[in-house]
């Protein structure tokens, strides 16, 4: 049988990036070859995100474009996979007539069988969630551009049920991946020349692998990955403030290749809002964890996620978010307007009562404050020297390379004879709120 061409587009979080790589691995075994040209594909897959309404709207507008392509190319099949497939199920087939195939995040092994159904003229759908599936045995086909940094999924699903969040519904229950397959994958990446892996899970702190006498925690698996090679940088995402342990901070302090950057989503600076969000920690607990991070890991950079305008958020509660941001001095933040998601606790129990213009104004205040904090964080680096892992050529200039510090800050510097994958000591001369600019140390 001649091979077929697969085009895949990925939206949403890093977990979706890895899932797309798993899907490509599965389909390559069944005679599909990747193409970057949507117009020459036999199969177009769109790996989708449901986290906010605008994420879903973006996918719907892409589907309208695929519809145009399909009208010109009768042979092409269109599949929706990922979180939107899981959330909407059959409804997607009804609402978007261009779609032939709907597959949820735990059903990717069924793709080849479902595609046979599609070929015989039926629609294919499987949105069963699993208690066990981790795709641990599948080696993802990497689609990154730099061949230096990659993601390794260590768990799937989420049991936290934050009131605003669709993920527990679209990804199912939390489960951890066999540690041997994690180590094998990370070692394989290092041997291929990769120099950084990010261990992924919705809440990596609750990684747990119990098998006979073995009982591994996230701290244990992180240490094992760190020991693969001192030249392999290791990051992880995401941590939950309620279970970020001192033991984790001690492990991070012991290994220089465990990057000194922690993403600790706060969502709100108000304990009352956090309670409504069902986040299971208070402002005070969060601040105590930040102090512990700074104590164990001097110079650690801290980033976060913030939601503006959650149900019932008062002006005073919003001010508490701003004051907490200022107190922490975040190096970086992802900032969002609250978007009500169907079937979540918040949608069922609370009113989405903050007017859109108030949400927008609060979000603007949060963004403006973060711009200042990001600039202040970068200004403190001017005059310092950092080890930078080179990821590629700078977007703005062929003569410059860019890479990151252990603290996850982007550094741009003159190319010289360096290349991607190199570690370069760079002295920082100046900065913007997003980038450090420097020169390599002469050795
Ligand atoms: N598991 C991770 C990531 C979840 S999704 C975590 O717990 O941090 C990434 C971010 O999207 C969340 O941290 C939150 O800030 C934001 N988010 C999730 N649901 C949202 C919603 N309904 N409206 C707006 N932002 C949301
Ligand atoms: Fe969503 Fe909360 Fe789980 Fe993160 S921890 S994925 S915000 S439910
Ligand atoms: Fe989106 Fe699903 Fe990730 S909802 S953020 S793609 S887990």
Coordinates of C-alpha atoms in Angstrom, one line a residue, residues 7-24 44-50 55 59 63 66 79-85 103-105 108 143 156 171:
X7 CA -0.7 16.9 8.5
X8 CA -1.1 17.7 12.2
X9 CA -1.6 21.0 13.9
X10 CA -1.3 21.4 17.7
X11 CA -3.0 23.9 20.1
X12 CA -3.0 24.1 23.8
X13 CA -0.4 23.1 26.4
X14 CA 2.9 21.2 26.2
X15 CA 1.0 18.0 26.9
X16 CA -0.7 18.3 23.6
X17 CA 2.7 18.9 21.9
X18 CA 3.8 15.5 23.3
X19 CA 0.5 13.9 22.4
X20 CA 0.8 15.0 18.8
X21 CA 4.3 13.3 18.8
X22 CA 2.8 10.1 20.2
X23 CA 0.0 10.2 17.5
X24 CA 2.6 10.6 14.7
X44 CA -5.5 16.4 8.6
X45 CA -5.5 16.2 12.4
X46 CA -6.1 19.1 14.7
X47 CA -5.0 18.5 18.3
X48 CA -7.2 20.8 20.3
X49 CA -7.5 22.7 23.6
X50 CA -10.7 23.6 25.6
X55 CA -9.0 28.4 22.5
X59 CA -10.0 25.7 16.4
X63 CA -12.0 23.9 10.8
X66 CA -10.1 22.9 6.4
X79 CA -9.9 14.5 12.5
X80 CA -10.3 16.5 15.7
X81 CA -8.3 15.0 18.6
X82 CA -7.4 16.2 22.1
X83 CA -9.4 18.1 24.7
X84 CA -12.1 19.6 22.5
X85 CA -12.8 16.1 21.0
X103 CA -10.6 11.0 19.2
X104 CA -10.0 11.8 22.8
X105 CA -6.6 12.0 24.6
X108 CA -4.9 7.4 20.3
X143 CA 8.6 17.7 15.9
X156 CA -1.5 12.2 32.6
X171 CA -8.0 14.3 30.5

